[in-house]
CSV table of C-alpha atoms in Angstrom, one decimal:
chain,number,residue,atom,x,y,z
A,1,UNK,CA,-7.9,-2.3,-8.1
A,2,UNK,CA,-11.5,-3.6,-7.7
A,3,UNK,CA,-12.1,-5.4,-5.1
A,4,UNK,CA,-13.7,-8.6,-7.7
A,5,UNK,CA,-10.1,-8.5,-9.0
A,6,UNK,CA,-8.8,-9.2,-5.6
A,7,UNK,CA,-11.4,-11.9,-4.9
A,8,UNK,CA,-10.1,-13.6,-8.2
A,9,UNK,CA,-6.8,-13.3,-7.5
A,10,UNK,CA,-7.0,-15.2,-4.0
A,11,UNK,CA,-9.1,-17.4,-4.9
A,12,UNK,CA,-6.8,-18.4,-8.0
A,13,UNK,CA,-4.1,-18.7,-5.4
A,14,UNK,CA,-5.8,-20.8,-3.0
A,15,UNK,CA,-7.4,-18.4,-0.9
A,16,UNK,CA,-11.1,-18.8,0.6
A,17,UNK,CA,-13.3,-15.6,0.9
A,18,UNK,CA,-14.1,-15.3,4.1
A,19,UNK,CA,-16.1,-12.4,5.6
A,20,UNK,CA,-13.1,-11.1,7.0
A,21,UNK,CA,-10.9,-11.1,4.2
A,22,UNK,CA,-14.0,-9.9,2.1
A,23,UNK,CA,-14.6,-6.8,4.8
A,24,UNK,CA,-10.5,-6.0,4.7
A,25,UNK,CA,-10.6,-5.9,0.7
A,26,UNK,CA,-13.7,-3.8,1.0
A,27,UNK,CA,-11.7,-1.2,2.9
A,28,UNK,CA,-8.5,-1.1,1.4
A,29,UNK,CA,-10.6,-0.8,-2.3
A,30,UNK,CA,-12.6,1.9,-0.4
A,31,UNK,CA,-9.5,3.9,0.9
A,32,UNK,CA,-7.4,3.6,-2.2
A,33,UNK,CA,-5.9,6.8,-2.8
A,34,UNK,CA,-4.7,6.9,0.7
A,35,UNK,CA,-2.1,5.1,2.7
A,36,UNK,CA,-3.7,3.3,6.1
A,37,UNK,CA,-2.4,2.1,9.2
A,38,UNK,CA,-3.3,-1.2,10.2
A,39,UNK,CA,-5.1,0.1,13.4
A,40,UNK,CA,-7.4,2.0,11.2
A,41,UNK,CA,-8.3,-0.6,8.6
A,42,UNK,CA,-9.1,-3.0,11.7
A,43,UNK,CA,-11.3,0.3,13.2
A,44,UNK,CA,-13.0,0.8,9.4
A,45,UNK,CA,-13.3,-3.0,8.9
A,46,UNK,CA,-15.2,-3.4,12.6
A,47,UNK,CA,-17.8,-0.9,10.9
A,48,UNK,CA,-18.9,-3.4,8.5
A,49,UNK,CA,-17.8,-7.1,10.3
A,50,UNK,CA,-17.6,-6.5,13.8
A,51,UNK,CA,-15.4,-10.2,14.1
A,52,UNK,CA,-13.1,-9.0,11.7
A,53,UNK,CA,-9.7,-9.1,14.5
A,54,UNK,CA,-6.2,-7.6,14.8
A,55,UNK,CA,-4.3,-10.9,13.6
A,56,UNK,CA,-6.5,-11.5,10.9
A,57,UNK,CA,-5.7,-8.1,9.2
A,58,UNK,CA,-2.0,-8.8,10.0
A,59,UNK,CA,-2.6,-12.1,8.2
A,60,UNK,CA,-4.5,-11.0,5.4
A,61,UNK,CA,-2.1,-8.0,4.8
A,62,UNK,CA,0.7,-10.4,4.4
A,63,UNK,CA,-1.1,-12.6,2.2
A,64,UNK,CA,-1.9,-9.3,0.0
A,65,UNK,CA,2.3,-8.1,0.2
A,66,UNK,CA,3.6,-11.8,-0.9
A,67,UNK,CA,0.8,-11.7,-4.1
A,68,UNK,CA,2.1,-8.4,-4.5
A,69,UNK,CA,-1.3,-6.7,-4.3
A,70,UNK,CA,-0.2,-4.2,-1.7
A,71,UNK,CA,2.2,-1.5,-1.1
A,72,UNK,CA,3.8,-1.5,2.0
A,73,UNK,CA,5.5,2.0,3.5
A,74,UNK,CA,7.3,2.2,6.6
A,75,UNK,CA,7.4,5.8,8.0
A,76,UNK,CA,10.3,8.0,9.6
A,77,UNK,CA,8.5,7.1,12.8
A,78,UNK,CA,8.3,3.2,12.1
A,79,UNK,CA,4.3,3.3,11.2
A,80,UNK,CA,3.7,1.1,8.6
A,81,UNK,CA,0.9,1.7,6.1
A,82,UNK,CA,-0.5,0.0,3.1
A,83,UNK,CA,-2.5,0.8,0.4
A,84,UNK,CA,-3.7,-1.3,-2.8
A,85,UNK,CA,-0.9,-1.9,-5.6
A,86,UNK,CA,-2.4,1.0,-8.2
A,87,UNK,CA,-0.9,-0.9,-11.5
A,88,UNK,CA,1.5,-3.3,-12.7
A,89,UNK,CA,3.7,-1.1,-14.3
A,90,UNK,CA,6.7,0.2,-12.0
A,91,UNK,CA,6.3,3.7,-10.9
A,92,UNK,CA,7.0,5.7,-7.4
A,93,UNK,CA,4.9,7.8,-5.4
A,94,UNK,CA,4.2,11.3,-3.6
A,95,UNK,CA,2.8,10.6,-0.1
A,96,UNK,CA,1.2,13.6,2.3
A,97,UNK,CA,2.9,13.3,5.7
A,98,UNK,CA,-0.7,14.2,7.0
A,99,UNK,CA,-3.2,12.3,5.4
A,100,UNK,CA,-1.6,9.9,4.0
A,101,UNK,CA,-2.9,10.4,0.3
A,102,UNK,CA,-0.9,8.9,-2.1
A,103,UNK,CA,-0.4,9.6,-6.0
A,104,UNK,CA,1.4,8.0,-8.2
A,105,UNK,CA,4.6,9.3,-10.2
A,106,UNK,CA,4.5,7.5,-13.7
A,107,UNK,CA,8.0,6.9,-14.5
A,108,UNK,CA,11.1,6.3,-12.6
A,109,UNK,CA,13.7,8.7,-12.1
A,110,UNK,CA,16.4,5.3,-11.6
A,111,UNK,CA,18.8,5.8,-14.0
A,112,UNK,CA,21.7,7.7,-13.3
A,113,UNK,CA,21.6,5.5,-9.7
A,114,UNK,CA,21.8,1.6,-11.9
A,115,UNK,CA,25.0,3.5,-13.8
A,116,UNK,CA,26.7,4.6,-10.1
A,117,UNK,CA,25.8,1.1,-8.8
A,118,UNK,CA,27.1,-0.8,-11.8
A,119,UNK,CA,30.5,1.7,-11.6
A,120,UNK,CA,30.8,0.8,-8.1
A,121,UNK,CA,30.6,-3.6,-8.8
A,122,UNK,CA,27.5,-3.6,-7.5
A,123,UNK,CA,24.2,-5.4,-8.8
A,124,UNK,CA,21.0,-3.5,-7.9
A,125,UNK,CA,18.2,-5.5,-8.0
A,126,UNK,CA,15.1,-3.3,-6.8
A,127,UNK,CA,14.8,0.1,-5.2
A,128,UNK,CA,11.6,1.9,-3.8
A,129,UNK,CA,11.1,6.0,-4.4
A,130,UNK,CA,8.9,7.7,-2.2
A,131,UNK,CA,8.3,11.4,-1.8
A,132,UNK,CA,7.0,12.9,1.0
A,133,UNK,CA,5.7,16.3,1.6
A,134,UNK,CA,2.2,18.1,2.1
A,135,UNK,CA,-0.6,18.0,-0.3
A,136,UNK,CA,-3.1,21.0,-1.2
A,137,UNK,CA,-5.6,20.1,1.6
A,138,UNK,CA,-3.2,19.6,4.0
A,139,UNK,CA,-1.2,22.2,3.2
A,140,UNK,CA,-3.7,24.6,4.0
A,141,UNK,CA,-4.9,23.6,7.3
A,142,UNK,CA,-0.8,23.0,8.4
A,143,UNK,CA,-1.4,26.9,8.0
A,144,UNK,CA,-4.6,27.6,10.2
């Protein structure tokens, strides 16, 4: 997503642009192929606004989930991570356990589970898909 997009969008919805909400979306658009934890979007976003603060990217991250502009994954270990919402259209993704990067699988595999749930009297209403594994880069230093 570009980061004018995003301005639009909140501002459409009520939002002001404030440096600090300007300095978050500036990171997030800058890191989009990769999931990051709020720790480091508040380290990268101190690089550019050094006022930008811990409960404001908390804030502003829940602003961006409810408007649906960012993905939100909670990890085996309990680290959540975000990343920009890559498209409108419903699709799953491949995430490195390492780095974090993030592609996106174009079509959803959901199927055969809606026919078990509707078998079993029960009404699915969303689901999430997300792979994890190693990618290429990763995979090769996991070796060194």
């Amino acid at each position: 997503m570009k980061l004018n997009y995003l301005l639009d969008k909140l501002k459409s919805n009520g939002y002001k642009i404030t440096e600090q909400r300007k300095t978050i979306l500036q990171v997030l658009t800058s890191n989009n192929k990769n999931l990051i934890s709020v720790e480091n979007l508040l380290d990268k976003s101190k690089e550019i606004y050094p006022k930008t603060n811990m409960s404001t990217v908390y804030r502003n991250l829940e602003i961006l989930e409810k408007l649906s502009l960012v993905y939100k994954v909670v990890t085996e270990n309990g680290i959540t991570l975000y990343k920009l919402v890559c498209s409108n259209e419903h699709h799953h993704h491949i995430i490195c356990k390492k780095c974090g990067r993030t592609e996106a699988i174009e079509f959803c595999p959901i199927n055969t589970l809606e026919k078990i749930s509707k078998d079993k009297n029960f009404d699915l209403t969303d689901h999430k898909l997300e792979l994890y594994g190693y990618c290429i880069d990763c995979q090769s230093s996991k070796n060194n």
